[in-house]
């Protein structure tokens, strides 16, 4: 039997169920993740999704293993610009960032702050450290990779193959400005 995990927004109105384990767990330091997190943290009542060293921790899950149990009506998308290929989805009930979805992706990057501390997955590596002006201050507790690696993409490809090359659509109820 596949393990299920339930996670949700800060106020508990928006809840998700995850089946199985994540494809991978990482911390991203790219310019767009840091910029988006900063803008979203400025929303009323929002929590900052960044770590102390400005990384965005996420667990990548196959879309077919994520189910929105409640609060779908609260979900809105945020894009850094009108031409941005990726979108961040926010639960507007409490302005909690829920996930990042890349254009055409078969996975969702779920923000790790959605998990209770005791069950939160641990990141295995940091990626996109090459976007930092000075990455020397990063902790040495895991690999600090300049970019995404071949192994990173191989894990995503293996998950897509296991999904039969499907890409389920995730619909939200509009947009949000930040």
GROMACS .gro file of C-alpha atoms in nm:
model
  178
    1UNK     CA    1   0.000   0.000   0.000
    2UNK     CA    2   0.126   0.347  -0.091
    3UNK     CA    3   0.188   0.582   0.202
    4UNK     CA    4  -0.024   0.898   0.217
    5UNK     CA    5   0.069   1.230   0.371
    6UNK     CA    6  -0.165   1.519   0.446
    7UNK     CA    7  -0.037   1.874   0.440
    8UNK     CA    8  -0.198   2.214   0.433
    9UNK     CA    9  -0.187   2.590   0.450
   10UNK     CA   10  -0.120   2.783   0.770
   11UNK     CA   11  -0.487   2.825   0.865
   12UNK     CA   12  -0.590   2.471   0.765
   13UNK     CA   13  -0.860   2.560   0.510
   14UNK     CA   14  -0.657   2.434   0.213
   15UNK     CA   15  -0.552   2.069   0.251
   16UNK     CA   16  -0.370   1.832   0.018
   17UNK     CA   17  -0.307   1.459   0.021
   18UNK     CA   18   0.015   1.320  -0.122
   19UNK     CA   19   0.060   0.957  -0.223
   20UNK     CA   20   0.401   0.796  -0.208
   21UNK     CA   21   0.738   0.962  -0.170
   22UNK     CA   22   0.861   1.276  -0.341
   23UNK     CA   23   1.064   1.249  -0.661
   24UNK     CA   24   1.329   1.458  -0.487
   25UNK     CA   25   1.363   1.717  -0.211
   26UNK     CA   26   1.584   2.020  -0.262
   27UNK     CA   27   1.645   2.384  -0.183
   28UNK     CA   28   1.652   2.626  -0.477
   29UNK     CA   29   1.854   2.946  -0.481
   30UNK     CA   30   1.764   3.071  -0.829
   31UNK     CA   31   1.688   3.438  -0.876
   32UNK     CA   32   1.320   3.382  -0.959
   33UNK     CA   33   1.246   3.164  -0.654
   34UNK     CA   34   1.409   3.419  -0.424
   35UNK     CA   35   1.230   3.714  -0.592
   36UNK     CA   36   0.890   3.542  -0.584
   37UNK     CA   37   0.931   3.438  -0.220
   38UNK     CA   38   1.014   3.795  -0.125
   39UNK     CA   39   0.707   3.933  -0.301
   40UNK     CA   40   0.475   3.665  -0.159
   41UNK     CA   41   0.606   3.718   0.196
   42UNK     CA   42   0.481   4.077   0.172
   43UNK     CA   43   0.117   3.964   0.140
   44UNK     CA   44  -0.097   4.023   0.454
   45UNK     CA   45  -0.044   3.744   0.706
   46UNK     CA   46   0.199   3.553   0.483
   47UNK     CA   47   0.498   3.362   0.612
   48UNK     CA   48   0.837   3.387   0.448
   49UNK     CA   49   0.905   3.061   0.262
   50UNK     CA   50   1.282   3.119   0.246
   51UNK     CA   51   1.545   2.970   0.474
   52UNK     CA   52   1.785   3.194   0.667
   53UNK     CA   53   2.026   3.176   0.369
   54UNK     CA   54   1.751   3.263   0.115
   55UNK     CA   55   1.681   2.915  -0.028
   56UNK     CA   56   1.333   2.791  -0.122
   57UNK     CA   57   1.288   2.436   0.013
   58UNK     CA   58   1.051   2.213  -0.185
   59UNK     CA   59   0.952   1.852  -0.238
   60UNK     CA   60   0.887   1.759  -0.601
   61UNK     CA   61   0.583   1.531  -0.639
   62UNK     CA   62   0.424   1.374  -0.943
   63UNK     CA   63   0.103   1.564  -1.022
   64UNK     CA   64  -0.093   1.239  -1.030
   65UNK     CA   65   0.000   1.182  -0.665
   66UNK     CA   66  -0.129   1.516  -0.536
   67UNK     CA   67  -0.496   1.562  -0.449
   68UNK     CA   68  -0.655   1.881  -0.322
   69UNK     CA   69  -0.884   1.768  -0.040
   70UNK     CA   70  -1.025   2.107   0.058
   71UNK     CA   71  -0.983   2.475  -0.015
   72UNK     CA   72  -0.945   2.452  -0.393
   73UNK     CA   73  -1.157   2.767  -0.414
   74UNK     CA   74  -0.880   2.953  -0.225
   75UNK     CA   75  -0.607   2.876  -0.478
   76UNK     CA   76  -0.475   3.158  -0.697
   77UNK     CA   77  -0.171   3.178  -0.919
   78UNK     CA   78   0.107   3.434  -0.901
   79UNK     CA   79   0.357   3.495  -1.181
   80UNK     CA   80   0.664   3.714  -1.159
   81UNK     CA   81   0.567   3.867  -1.494
   82UNK     CA   82   0.300   3.827  -1.759
   83UNK     CA   83   0.542   3.619  -1.967
   84UNK     CA   84   0.673   3.397  -1.685
   85UNK     CA   85   0.659   3.027  -1.766
   86UNK     CA   86   0.626   2.921  -1.405
   87UNK     CA   87   0.353   2.998  -1.158
   88UNK     CA   88   0.339   2.988  -0.782
   89UNK     CA   89   0.005   2.889  -0.635
   90UNK     CA   90  -0.110   3.055  -0.314
   91UNK     CA   91  -0.388   2.967  -0.068
   92UNK     CA   92  -0.553   3.308  -0.032
   93UNK     CA   93  -0.734   3.214   0.289
   94UNK     CA   94  -0.405   3.287   0.472
   95UNK     CA   95  -0.168   3.379   0.184
   96UNK     CA   96   0.033   3.059   0.218
   97UNK     CA   97   0.245   2.963  -0.084
   98UNK     CA   98   0.144   2.605  -0.171
   99UNK     CA   99   0.338   2.502  -0.481
  100UNK     CA  100   0.542   2.605  -0.781
  101UNK     CA  101   0.446   2.468  -1.122
  102UNK     CA  102   0.677   2.499  -1.420
  103UNK     CA  103   0.519   2.537  -1.763
  104UNK     CA  104   0.463   2.190  -1.912
  105UNK     CA  105   0.587   2.011  -1.599
  106UNK     CA  106   0.446   1.680  -1.482
  107UNK     CA  107   0.542   1.754  -1.121
  108UNK     CA  108   0.466   2.014  -0.856
  109UNK     CA  109   0.725   2.166  -0.624
  110UNK     CA  110   0.540   2.173  -0.291
  111UNK     CA  111   0.679   2.417  -0.034
  112UNK     CA  112   0.820   2.234   0.269
  113UNK     CA  113   0.661   2.474   0.521
  114UNK     CA  114   0.330   2.293   0.449
  115UNK     CA  115   0.450   1.991   0.652
  116UNK     CA  116   0.454   1.983   1.031
  117UNK     CA  117   0.815   2.012   1.155
  118UNK     CA  118   0.825   1.649   1.275
  119UNK     CA  119   0.728   1.501   0.936
  120UNK     CA  120   0.889   1.754   0.700
  121UNK     CA  121   1.105   1.588   0.432
  122UNK     CA  122   1.475   1.677   0.443
  123UNK     CA  123   1.640   1.836   0.141
  124UNK     CA  124   1.920   1.629  -0.014
  125UNK     CA  125   2.092   1.917  -0.197
  126UNK     CA  126   2.078   2.284  -0.288
  127UNK     CA  127   2.062   2.386  -0.650
  128UNK     CA  128   2.115   2.701  -0.857
  129UNK     CA  129   2.377   2.839  -0.617
  130UNK     CA  130   2.539   2.990  -0.926
  131UNK     CA  131   2.272   3.263  -0.914
  132UNK     CA  132   2.412   3.392  -0.585
  133UNK     CA  133   2.664   3.675  -0.588
  134UNK     CA  134   2.858   3.494  -0.312
  135UNK     CA  135   2.760   3.134  -0.229
  136UNK     CA  136   3.045   3.095   0.022
  137UNK     CA  137   2.810   3.158   0.316
  138UNK     CA  138   2.593   2.854   0.244
  139UNK     CA  139   2.600   2.572   0.498
  140UNK     CA  140   2.810   2.270   0.402
  141UNK     CA  141   2.552   2.021   0.534
  142UNK     CA  142   2.457   1.901   0.183
  143UNK     CA  143   2.584   1.949  -0.173
  144UNK     CA  144   2.558   2.308  -0.297
  145UNK     CA  145   2.519   2.270  -0.674
  146UNK     CA  146   2.570   2.558  -0.919
  147UNK     CA  147   2.291   2.440  -1.150
  148UNK     CA  148   2.051   2.151  -1.195
  149UNK     CA  149   2.241   1.829  -1.260
  150UNK     CA  150   2.183   1.543  -1.502
  151UNK     CA  151   2.078   1.330  -1.203
  152UNK     CA  152   1.813   1.593  -1.114
  153UNK     CA  153   1.664   1.576  -1.464
  154UNK     CA  154   1.698   1.195  -1.474
  155UNK     CA  155   1.479   1.163  -1.163
  156UNK     CA  156   1.216   1.389  -1.317
  157UNK     CA  157   1.227   1.194  -1.644
  158UNK     CA  158   1.195   0.860  -1.463
  159UNK     CA  159   0.885   0.992  -1.285
  160UNK     CA  160   0.734   1.109  -1.614
  161UNK     CA  161   0.797   0.769  -1.773
  162UNK     CA  162   0.629   0.603  -1.472
  163UNK     CA  163   0.330   0.836  -1.530
  164UNK     CA  164   0.298   0.719  -1.890
  165UNK     CA  165   0.409   1.063  -2.013
  166UNK     CA  166   0.090   1.218  -1.879
  167UNK     CA  167   0.071   1.573  -1.746
  168UNK     CA  168  -0.241   1.628  -1.533
  169UNK     CA  169  -0.371   1.985  -1.529
  170UNK     CA  170  -0.410   2.175  -1.202
  171UNK     CA  171  -0.681   2.440  -1.225
  172UNK     CA  172  -0.696   2.736  -0.987
  173UNK     CA  173  -0.953   3.010  -0.940
  174UNK     CA  174  -0.769   3.307  -1.079
  175UNK     CA  175  -0.464   3.520  -1.015
  176UNK     CA  176  -0.314   3.722  -0.733
  177UNK     CA  177  -0.089   4.026  -0.750
  178UNK     CA  178   0.205   4.059  -0.514
   0.00000   0.00000   0.00000
